[in-house]
Short mmCIF file of C-alpha atoms in Angstrom, two decimals:
data_model
loop_
_atom_site.label_atom_id
_atom_site.label_comp_id
_atom_site.label_asym_id
_atom_site.label_seq_id
_atom_site.Cartn_x
_atom_site.Cartn_y
_atom_site.Cartn_z
CA MET Y 1 -23.42 -84.45 36.08
CA GLY Y 2 -24.39 -87.23 33.14
CA VAL Y 3 -21.79 -89.60 32.20
CA THR Y 4 -19.94 -88.02 29.18
CA ARG Y 5 -20.29 -84.69 31.36
CA LYS Y 6 -17.95 -86.27 34.05
CA VAL Y 7 -15.16 -87.96 31.22
CA TRP Y 8 -14.54 -85.05 29.26
CA VAL Y 9 -14.05 -82.92 32.89
CA LEU Y 10 -11.93 -85.53 33.56
CA ALA Y 11 -9.85 -85.33 29.86
CA ILE Y 12 -9.19 -81.94 30.85
CA ALA Y 13 -8.05 -82.06 34.35
CA LEU Y 14 -5.65 -84.39 32.90
CA CYS Y 15 -4.93 -81.94 30.28
CA VAL Y 16 -4.20 -79.05 33.10
CA ALA Y 17 -1.97 -80.88 35.46
CA MET Y 18 0.55 -81.59 32.58
CA ALA Y 19 0.27 -77.97 31.85
CA SER Y 20 3.37 -76.47 33.05
CA PRO Y 21 4.32 -73.13 33.02
CA ALA Y 22 8.45 -73.77 30.80
CA LEU Y 23 5.61 -74.91 27.56
CA ALA Y 24 2.98 -72.04 28.31
CA GLN Y 25 5.74 -69.56 27.38
CA GLN Y 26 6.11 -71.77 24.59
CA PHE Y 27 1.99 -71.57 23.06
CA ASN Y 28 2.16 -69.49 19.89
CA TRP Y 29 0.57 -66.82 20.20
CA GLN Y 30 1.67 -65.53 16.90
CA GLN Y 31 0.42 -68.67 14.76
CA ALA Y 32 -2.70 -67.03 13.11
CA LYS Y 33 0.21 -63.66 12.55
CA GLY Y 34 -2.14 -61.46 9.41
CA THR Y 35 -5.82 -62.63 10.18
CA GLN Y 36 -8.57 -60.18 10.48
CA LEU Y 37 -11.30 -61.42 12.96
CA ARG Y 38 -15.29 -59.91 13.28
CA VAL Y 39 -16.10 -59.37 16.83
CA LEU Y 40 -19.67 -58.76 17.64
CA LEU Y 41 -20.40 -57.34 20.83
CA ASN Y 42 -23.89 -56.85 23.12
CA LYS Y 43 -22.80 -52.77 25.07
CA HIS Y 44 -22.28 -54.54 28.37
CA PRO Y 45 -20.50 -54.11 31.76
CA TRP Y 46 -17.63 -57.23 30.43
CA GLN Y 47 -17.71 -54.87 26.47
CA GLY Y 48 -17.29 -51.70 27.89
CA ALA Y 49 -14.16 -53.30 30.51
CA ILE Y 50 -12.47 -55.65 27.97
CA GLU Y 51 -12.74 -52.91 24.93
CA PRO Y 52 -9.33 -50.64 26.18
CA HIS Y 53 -7.20 -54.07 26.13
CA LEU Y 54 -8.34 -54.96 22.48
CA LYS Y 55 -4.94 -53.65 21.54
CA GLU Y 56 -3.41 -55.80 23.66
CA PHE Y 57 -4.65 -58.92 22.00
CA GLU Y 58 -3.51 -58.27 18.44
CA THR Y 59 0.13 -56.81 20.15
CA LEU Y 60 0.26 -60.37 21.24
CA THR Y 61 -1.16 -62.16 18.17
CA GLY Y 62 -0.76 -59.48 15.08
CA ILE Y 63 -4.44 -60.69 14.48
CA LYS Y 64 -6.29 -57.55 13.29
CA LEU Y 65 -10.19 -56.87 14.96
CA ILE Y 66 -12.69 -55.66 13.49
CA ALA Y 67 -15.66 -55.27 17.12
CA GLU Y 68 -18.93 -53.58 16.12
CA VAL Y 69 -21.32 -52.95 19.10
CA TYR Y 70 -24.72 -52.53 19.69
CA PRO Y 71 -27.28 -51.79 22.15
CA GLU Y 72 -28.36 -55.44 23.47
CA ASP Y 73 -31.83 -55.59 20.77
CA GLN Y 74 -30.10 -54.21 17.87
CA PHE Y 75 -26.70 -56.54 19.31
CA ARG Y 76 -29.71 -59.87 19.36
CA ALA Y 77 -31.13 -59.17 16.21
CA LYS Y 78 -28.24 -58.74 14.23
CA VAL Y 79 -26.89 -62.33 15.19
CA LEU Y 80 -29.69 -63.60 14.57
CA VAL Y 81 -30.40 -62.18 11.13
CA GLU Y 82 -26.14 -62.45 10.08
CA LEU Y 83 -26.34 -66.61 11.73
CA THR Y 84 -30.15 -67.65 9.50
CA SER Y 85 -28.90 -66.68 6.70
CA GLY Y 86 -26.05 -68.93 6.26
CA ALA Y 87 -23.38 -66.62 5.29
CA SER Y 88 -22.51 -64.51 8.53
CA SER Y 89 -18.66 -62.60 8.21
CA ILE Y 90 -18.73 -63.33 11.92
CA ASP Y 91 -16.06 -64.65 13.83
CA VAL Y 92 -16.79 -64.33 17.59
CA PHE Y 93 -20.06 -62.63 19.43
CA MET Y 94 -21.09 -62.38 22.75
CA SER Y 95 -23.87 -65.20 23.53
CA MET Y 96 -26.20 -66.18 26.74
CA PRO Y 97 -26.53 -69.50 26.44
CA ALA Y 98 -29.84 -70.19 28.29
CA GLN Y 99 -31.59 -67.43 26.61
CA GLU Y 100 -30.63 -68.75 22.67
CA GLY Y 101 -28.12 -71.67 23.15
CA LEU Y 102 -30.27 -74.27 22.73
CA LYS Y 103 -32.11 -72.79 18.99
CA TYR Y 104 -28.38 -71.79 18.05
CA VAL Y 105 -27.02 -75.61 18.60
CA ARG Y 106 -29.72 -77.26 16.74
CA ALA Y 107 -29.97 -74.73 13.83
CA GLY Y 108 -26.41 -75.77 13.46
CA TRP Y 109 -24.94 -72.22 14.10
CA LEU Y 110 -22.76 -72.63 16.52
CA GLN Y 111 -18.77 -74.01 16.60
CA PRO Y 112 -18.09 -75.76 19.53
CA VAL Y 113 -15.09 -75.80 21.08
CA ASP Y 114 -14.58 -78.83 22.62
CA GLU Y 115 -11.99 -79.77 20.17
CA PHE Y 116 -9.81 -77.01 20.32
CA LEU Y 117 -9.63 -77.01 24.18
CA LYS Y 118 -8.02 -80.54 23.92
CA ASN Y 119 -5.73 -79.37 21.00
CA PRO Y 120 -1.92 -78.54 23.21
CA SER Y 121 -1.84 -76.11 20.51
CA LEU Y 122 -4.72 -74.25 19.70
CA THR Y 123 -4.85 -73.43 24.17
CA ALA Y 124 -2.83 -72.09 26.00
CA PRO Y 125 -0.99 -75.34 29.16
CA ASP Y 126 -2.00 -72.49 31.20
CA TYR Y 127 -5.59 -71.23 30.05
CA ASN Y 128 -6.53 -74.32 32.99
CA TRP Y 129 -10.83 -74.28 32.33
CA ASN Y 130 -11.63 -75.67 35.60
CA ASP Y 131 -10.53 -72.87 36.75
CA PHE Y 132 -13.75 -71.29 36.25
CA LEU Y 133 -16.08 -71.38 38.10
CA GLU Y 134 -18.31 -74.76 38.34
CA LYS Y 135 -22.00 -74.25 36.84
CA THR Y 136 -20.39 -71.40 34.81
CA ARG Y 137 -18.69 -74.34 32.55
CA GLU Y 138 -21.91 -76.06 33.20
CA ALA Y 139 -23.54 -72.87 30.90
CA MET Y 140 -22.04 -73.61 28.39
CA VAL Y 141 -22.37 -76.70 27.60
CA ILE Y 142 -25.13 -76.77 25.80
CA GLU Y 143 -27.09 -80.73 24.83
CA GLY Y 144 -23.37 -82.29 25.78
CA LYS Y 145 -20.80 -79.12 23.54
CA ILE Y 146 -19.01 -76.56 24.91
CA ILE Y 147 -19.69 -73.64 22.52
CA GLY Y 148 -17.15 -70.82 24.37
CA PRO Y 149 -16.11 -69.83 27.47
CA PRO Y 150 -17.88 -67.57 30.40
CA ILE Y 151 -17.30 -64.30 30.41
CA GLN Y 152 -19.89 -63.03 32.86
CA VAL Y 153 -21.80 -64.46 35.81
CA GLU Y 154 -24.23 -63.44 38.56
CA ASN Y 155 -27.14 -65.04 40.55
CA THR Y 156 -30.16 -64.26 41.74
CA SER Y 157 -29.37 -64.05 45.09
CA LEU Y 158 -30.78 -61.89 48.66
CA MET Y 159 -29.93 -58.37 48.47
CA PHE Y 160 -31.19 -56.34 51.65
CA ARG Y 161 -30.65 -53.51 54.23
CA LYS Y 162 -27.78 -54.32 56.62
CA ASP Y 163 -28.89 -51.62 58.90
CA VAL Y 164 -33.09 -52.65 58.50
CA PHE Y 165 -32.58 -55.39 60.30
CA GLN Y 166 -30.24 -54.98 63.32
CA LYS Y 167 -32.26 -51.99 63.83
CA TYR Y 168 -35.22 -54.00 64.49
CA ASN Y 169 -32.94 -57.42 65.30
CA VAL Y 170 -34.49 -59.88 62.35
CA LYS Y 171 -32.58 -63.08 61.30
CA VAL Y 172 -30.94 -62.72 57.85
CA PRO Y 173 -33.38 -65.42 55.51
CA THR Y 174 -31.30 -68.79 55.09
CA THR Y 175 -34.41 -70.86 53.57
CA LEU Y 176 -37.33 -69.21 51.97
CA ASP Y 177 -40.15 -69.81 55.41
CA GLU Y 178 -37.22 -66.74 57.14
CA LEU Y 179 -37.36 -65.25 53.99
CA GLU Y 180 -41.37 -64.61 54.09
CA ALA Y 181 -41.40 -63.93 58.01
CA ALA Y 182 -38.53 -61.59 57.67
CA ALA Y 183 -40.53 -59.36 54.72
CA LYS Y 184 -44.01 -59.32 56.87
CA ALA Y 185 -41.63 -58.90 60.22
CA LEU Y 186 -40.43 -55.95 58.12
CA ASN Y 187 -42.99 -54.70 55.93
CA GLY Y 188 -44.62 -50.58 57.52
CA LYS Y 189 -41.71 -50.57 59.32
CA ALA Y 190 -39.57 -47.23 59.06
CA MET Y 191 -36.78 -47.91 56.57
CA THR Y 192 -36.30 -44.73 54.26
CA ASP Y 193 -33.84 -41.70 55.75
CA ASP Y 194 -37.08 -39.49 56.67
CA GLY Y 195 -38.59 -42.18 58.78
CA GLN Y 196 -40.50 -43.36 56.52
CA PRO Y 197 -42.10 -46.50 56.36
CA GLY Y 198 -41.29 -49.27 53.13
CA TYR Y 199 -41.87 -52.70 52.05
CA GLY Y 200 -40.51 -55.91 53.44
CA ILE Y 201 -39.48 -56.74 49.68
CA VAL Y 202 -39.09 -56.25 46.46
CA ALA Y 203 -39.09 -58.12 42.95
CA ARG Y 204 -39.50 -58.77 39.60
CA GLY Y 205 -42.77 -59.26 38.85
CA LYS Y 206 -43.30 -57.63 35.87
CA ARG Y 207 -44.72 -61.32 32.96
CA ALA Y 208 -41.93 -62.23 31.07
CA ALA Y 209 -38.98 -60.13 33.14
CA ALA Y 210 -39.75 -61.62 36.55
CA THR Y 211 -39.43 -65.74 35.32
CA SER Y 212 -35.49 -65.62 35.51
CA GLN Y 213 -35.91 -64.98 39.61
CA PHE Y 214 -39.15 -66.46 39.74
CA ALA Y 215 -36.45 -69.37 38.99
CA ALA Y 216 -34.31 -69.76 42.65
CA TYR Y 217 -38.15 -69.65 44.47
CA LEU Y 218 -38.85 -72.66 41.73
CA HIS Y 219 -35.39 -74.78 42.57
CA ALA Y 220 -35.46 -73.95 45.44
CA MET Y 221 -39.22 -74.92 46.66
CA GLY Y 222 -37.04 -78.61 44.77
CA SER Y 223 -39.00 -78.22 41.44
CA THR Y 224 -37.48 -77.39 38.05
CA TRP Y 225 -38.95 -75.86 34.60
CA LEU Y 226 -38.95 -79.90 32.51
CA ALA Y 227 -38.68 -83.10 33.43
CA PRO Y 228 -36.62 -84.84 31.96
CA ASN Y 229 -39.14 -86.24 29.46
CA ARG Y 230 -38.99 -82.42 28.28
CA GLU Y 231 -42.80 -82.32 30.14
CA PRO Y 232 -43.29 -79.23 31.85
CA MET Y 233 -43.73 -79.49 35.53
CA PHE Y 234 -43.32 -76.02 36.91
CA ASN Y 235 -46.86 -76.60 37.81
CA ASN Y 236 -46.34 -79.42 39.58
CA GLU Y 237 -46.98 -79.38 43.65
CA ASP Y 238 -44.27 -77.51 44.39
CA GLY Y 239 -43.71 -75.24 41.38
CA VAL Y 240 -47.78 -74.09 42.70
CA LYS Y 241 -46.27 -73.34 46.14
CA ALA Y 242 -43.39 -70.98 44.55
CA LEU Y 243 -45.60 -69.26 43.10
CA GLU Y 244 -48.40 -68.98 45.32
CA LEU Y 245 -45.12 -68.03 47.88
CA TYR Y 246 -43.68 -65.51 44.98
CA GLY Y 247 -47.47 -63.71 44.74
CA ARG Y 248 -47.65 -63.74 48.59
CA LEU Y 249 -44.50 -61.73 49.02
CA LEU Y 250 -44.82 -59.03 46.42
CA ARG Y 251 -48.93 -58.99 46.51
CA LEU Y 252 -48.67 -58.37 50.48
CA TYR Y 253 -45.40 -57.04 51.57
CA GLY Y 254 -43.76 -55.65 48.14
CA PRO Y 255 -44.94 -52.52 46.53
CA PRO Y 256 -48.24 -52.36 44.72
CA GLY Y 257 -48.52 -52.83 41.94
CA SER Y 258 -45.28 -54.97 41.72
CA GLU Y 259 -46.64 -57.27 38.96
CA ASN Y 260 -45.58 -53.85 36.60
CA ASN Y 261 -42.08 -53.83 37.90
CA HIS Y 262 -39.12 -55.01 35.53
CA TRP Y 263 -35.35 -54.70 37.29
CA TYR Y 264 -34.84 -50.91 37.15
CA GLU Y 265 -37.47 -50.21 38.96
CA ALA Y 266 -37.37 -53.07 41.47
CA SER Y 267 -33.53 -51.49 41.86
CA SER Y 268 -34.88 -47.72 41.73
CA ILE Y 269 -36.94 -48.71 44.86
CA PHE Y 270 -34.77 -51.16 46.62
CA SER Y 271 -31.64 -48.16 45.75
CA GLN Y 272 -34.00 -45.39 47.10
CA GLY Y 273 -34.44 -46.90 50.34
CA LYS Y 274 -37.57 -48.28 50.28
CA ALA Y 275 -37.20 -51.48 50.68
CA ALA Y 276 -35.99 -54.27 53.69
CA MET Y 277 -34.83 -56.85 50.79
CA TYR Y 278 -34.45 -57.54 47.22
CA THR Y 279 -33.76 -60.69 45.07
CA ASP Y 280 -32.40 -60.07 41.95
CA ALA Y 281 -28.38 -60.95 39.95
CA ASN Y 282 -26.93 -60.03 42.06
CA SER Y 283 -24.98 -58.62 39.17
CA LEU Y 284 -26.52 -55.41 39.87
CA PHE Y 285 -24.31 -54.39 42.34
CA PRO Y 286 -23.30 -50.73 40.95
CA VAL Y 287 -26.61 -49.78 40.80
CA ILE Y 288 -27.42 -50.11 44.42
CA GLU Y 289 -23.43 -49.16 45.87
CA ASP Y 290 -23.53 -46.05 43.41
CA ALA Y 291 -22.90 -43.17 45.14
CA GLN Y 292 -24.60 -40.28 43.05
CA LYS Y 293 -27.93 -42.79 42.93
CA SER Y 294 -28.37 -44.80 45.45
CA LYS Y 295 -29.61 -43.72 49.73
CA VAL Y 296 -28.47 -47.11 50.89
CA VAL Y 297 -24.88 -46.88 49.38
CA GLY Y 298 -23.04 -48.95 51.91
CA LYS Y 299 -25.80 -50.53 53.61
CA VAL Y 300 -26.51 -53.66 51.62
CA GLY Y 301 -25.90 -56.67 52.42
CA TYR Y 302 -25.23 -59.70 50.06
CA ALA Y 303 -26.27 -63.70 50.44
CA LEU Y 304 -26.77 -66.25 48.82
CA PHE Y 305 -29.81 -67.24 47.97
CA PRO Y 306 -32.39 -69.20 50.65
CA ARG Y 307 -32.90 -72.68 50.40
CA GLY Y 308 -36.01 -74.29 50.52
CA PRO Y 309 -38.13 -76.72 52.62
CA LYS Y 310 -35.56 -79.40 51.73
CA GLY Y 311 -32.37 -77.37 52.02
CA GLN Y 312 -32.58 -77.44 47.69
CA GLN Y 313 -30.04 -74.52 46.80
CA GLY Y 314 -31.76 -71.87 44.39
CA ALA Y 315 -29.68 -69.36 43.35
CA THR Y 316 -29.52 -69.43 38.96
CA VAL Y 317 -26.07 -68.88 37.69
CA ALA Y 318 -26.43 -66.87 34.95
CA ALA Y 319 -23.12 -66.40 32.66
CA TRP Y 320 -22.64 -64.41 28.76
CA GLY Y 321 -20.14 -66.42 26.90
CA LEU Y 322 -18.41 -66.44 23.73
CA ALA Y 323 -19.11 -68.15 20.87
CA MET Y 324 -18.30 -69.04 16.92
CA PRO Y 325 -20.32 -69.33 14.21
CA LYS Y 326 -19.83 -72.41 12.34
CA THR Y 327 -19.39 -70.07 9.17
CA SER Y 328 -16.18 -68.70 10.38
CA GLN Y 329 -13.75 -68.99 8.02
CA ASN Y 330 -11.10 -67.59 10.76
CA GLN Y 331 -12.20 -70.38 13.62
CA LYS Y 332 -8.31 -71.16 14.66
CA ALA Y 333 -7.84 -66.67 15.04
CA ALA Y 334 -11.37 -66.98 16.49
CA TRP Y 335 -10.21 -69.53 19.27
CA LEU Y 336 -7.27 -67.15 20.26
CA PHE Y 337 -9.60 -64.23 20.91
CA MET Y 338 -11.86 -66.45 22.76
CA GLN Y 339 -8.96 -67.94 25.11
CA TRP Y 340 -7.57 -64.51 25.63
CA ALA Y 341 -10.15 -62.92 26.58
CA THR Y 342 -10.78 -65.73 28.53
CA ALA Y 343 -7.25 -66.20 30.68
CA LYS Y 344 -6.97 -64.60 33.99
CA GLU Y 345 -5.11 -62.40 32.78
CA GLN Y 346 -7.94 -60.55 31.53
CA VAL Y 347 -11.06 -61.60 33.98
CA LEU Y 348 -8.55 -59.87 36.21
CA ALA Y 349 -7.93 -56.83 34.64
CA VAL Y 350 -11.69 -56.21 33.89
CA GLN Y 351 -12.72 -57.39 37.55
CA SER Y 352 -10.99 -54.99 39.32
CA GLU Y 353 -10.51 -51.54 37.36
CA LYS Y 354 -14.90 -52.02 36.96
CA GLY Y 355 -16.46 -54.95 38.68
CA VAL Y 356 -17.54 -57.06 36.33
CA LEU Y 357 -18.14 -60.02 37.56
CA GLY Y 358 -15.99 -62.64 36.36
CA ALA Y 359 -16.53 -66.51 36.30
CA ARG Y 360 -12.37 -67.60 37.14
CA GLU Y 361 -12.22 -69.19 41.10
CA SER Y 362 -8.28 -67.56 41.32
CA VAL Y 363 -9.23 -63.73 40.22
CA TRP Y 364 -11.42 -64.43 43.66
CA LYS Y 365 -9.03 -65.34 45.38
CA ASP Y 366 -6.58 -62.19 44.01
CA PRO Y 367 -6.73 -59.47 46.49
CA ARG Y 368 -7.46 -57.83 43.19
CA GLY Y 369 -10.23 -58.79 41.53
CA MET Y 370 -11.78 -58.83 45.07
CA ALA Y 371 -11.12 -55.04 45.31
CA LYS Y 372 -14.41 -53.73 43.78
CA VAL Y 373 -16.39 -56.01 45.36
CA PRO Y 374 -18.06 -55.93 48.43
CA ALA Y 375 -16.63 -59.52 50.57
CA ASP Y 376 -20.33 -61.18 50.87
CA LEU Y 377 -20.96 -60.61 47.62
CA ARG Y 378 -18.22 -62.54 47.12
CA GLU Y 379 -18.64 -65.42 48.60
CA SER Y 380 -22.12 -65.79 48.29
CA LEU Y 381 -20.97 -65.88 44.71
CA THR Y 382 -18.33 -68.06 44.66
CA VAL Y 383 -20.47 -70.01 46.10
CA GLY Y 384 -23.62 -69.86 44.64
CA SER Y 385 -21.96 -70.65 41.23
CA LYS Y 386 -20.98 -74.16 42.40
CA VAL Y 387 -23.81 -74.92 44.32
CA GLY Y 388 -26.66 -73.02 41.87
CA THR Y 389 -28.16 -73.87 38.61
CA PRO Y 390 -27.69 -73.02 35.14
CA LEU Y 391 -31.53 -72.93 35.10
CA TRP Y 392 -32.33 -69.91 35.36
CA ASN Y 393 -34.16 -70.19 31.70
CA PRO Y 394 -36.55 -73.05 30.61
CA PRO Y 395 -34.19 -74.58 28.02
CA VAL Y 396 -36.24 -74.66 25.50
CA VAL Y 397 -35.94 -73.37 21.52
CA ALA Y 398 -38.50 -70.89 21.61
CA VAL Y 399 -37.25 -68.92 25.13
CA ALA Y 400 -39.23 -65.58 24.55
CA GLU Y 401 -42.26 -67.55 24.07
CA CYS Y 402 -42.47 -70.25 26.79
CA ARG Y 403 -41.40 -67.10 29.59
CA ASP Y 404 -43.75 -64.87 28.54
CA ALA Y 405 -46.22 -67.78 28.88
CA ILE Y 406 -45.20 -68.58 32.52
CA GLY Y 407 -44.71 -65.26 32.96
CA ALA Y 408 -48.94 -64.52 33.32
CA ALA Y 409 -48.89 -67.44 36.02
CA ILE Y 410 -46.65 -64.89 37.70
CA VAL Y 411 -49.36 -62.08 37.20
CA VAL Y 412 -52.12 -64.22 38.31
CA ALA Y 413 -50.25 -65.27 41.56
CA ILE Y 414 -48.88 -61.58 42.77
CA GLN Y 415 -52.03 -60.07 42.19
CA GLY Y 416 -53.82 -62.98 44.10
CA GLY Y 417 -55.85 -65.09 40.85
CA ASP Y 418 -56.03 -68.88 41.57
CA VAL Y 419 -52.26 -70.01 40.65
CA LYS Y 420 -52.83 -73.28 39.76
CA VAL Y 421 -55.30 -72.74 37.55
CA ALA Y 422 -52.65 -70.28 35.82
CA ALA Y 423 -49.90 -72.65 36.29
CA ASN Y 424 -51.53 -75.69 34.00
CA LYS Y 425 -52.90 -72.95 31.76
CA ALA Y 426 -49.35 -72.03 31.72
CA ALA Y 427 -47.34 -75.34 31.05
CA THR Y 428 -50.05 -75.94 28.61
CA ASP Y 429 -48.51 -73.37 26.42
CA VAL Y 430 -45.51 -74.06 26.26
CA LYS Y 431 -46.70 -77.61 25.89
CA ARG Y 432 -48.03 -76.01 22.39
CA ILE Y 433 -45.11 -73.96 22.01
CA MET Y 434 -42.52 -76.67 21.75
CA LEU Y 435 -44.45 -79.20 20.04
CA GLU Y 436 -44.44 -75.72 17.31
CA THR Y 437 -41.16 -74.81 17.90
CA GLU Y 438 -39.11 -78.07 18.60
CA LYS Y 439 -38.47 -81.55 16.44
CA LYS Y 440 -37.51 -83.30 18.60
#
């Protein structure tokens, strides 16, 4: 954490300490009454959970909401087109900072909320910014500015078959070495309902899609995407070791054709009982625990991603959040919506009703917040969101292009090619892409 960020955190902590229930009751939620807000939402579990509550915001504030919902590809395209035009009428939109944050910030399209947070006339005293899990707050900071509050969090974690591990007396991995040993020990063992052999492990292998989950292996091995001077770093010795491990696991102990698997295919294999372990986002637990489709309901354990050889943590912290464009003509009202949607009461509602993984620590300590989430998932998520890294994507402007370049090296690793050569080629490609798309 840099000095500037530390100072900011201390300032916010002081504001929180000064808050009191009496002040909270005095907060004026009606100060933007009569305003109309245009809110763009990605079709997502959080969107589905918060929509039934939007009328409550209108009643509380007197602000009219115009909510538009689009499938993800269409949603991202629409936001990009409108922000690029410079004449957008969007007031609030869902945003994934690690995906588009740097691009949007450097283009000058986002309105940071730092000053809103510090203004007692605009932020309720009981909002409690420090209640958000530490790394989810960090995930919402781009180049030193907070672009908005987090609405949902997920970690790359280890999902494993409790029954299979018990049957074959294998220790649940806590390190990468133990992960490989367990994959080897369980690969080919009977684990389906009809006694058919399964795979030791399954994970994404499909080019760009695999990078977000490979990130956990990369960081646990002790490397990262870029060095402080913004030169590619994932091709150093530890990065190559991570690529070799990821490729070896899927090539030797994973399903054939793993390089074609996105999360949907990998989740299907695991939920049909055909693999002992699955490393991916723990927000996939509703798929794994779907009694209508899954054959492993109640049989799965959720653990923190295994540590690296030097004890490094690899759990990634991927956060969706809310952001507002600089072009919004209703920024105060937009901030009221952003803080209402992420206040403890709303986070508790969407988490307890729909199992959306919220980012507030207090909700994870509330029995109502834990009702729809397995206890070990709660434990691993809260720990992972404190010790993990928000860098599940390369911190670059052209995220999609760089993910594709790195994904090519992951495919080579799975297919048993020369990993060092592939990693260096990916680094050269990433450097070229950054030169073409970044001015600094």
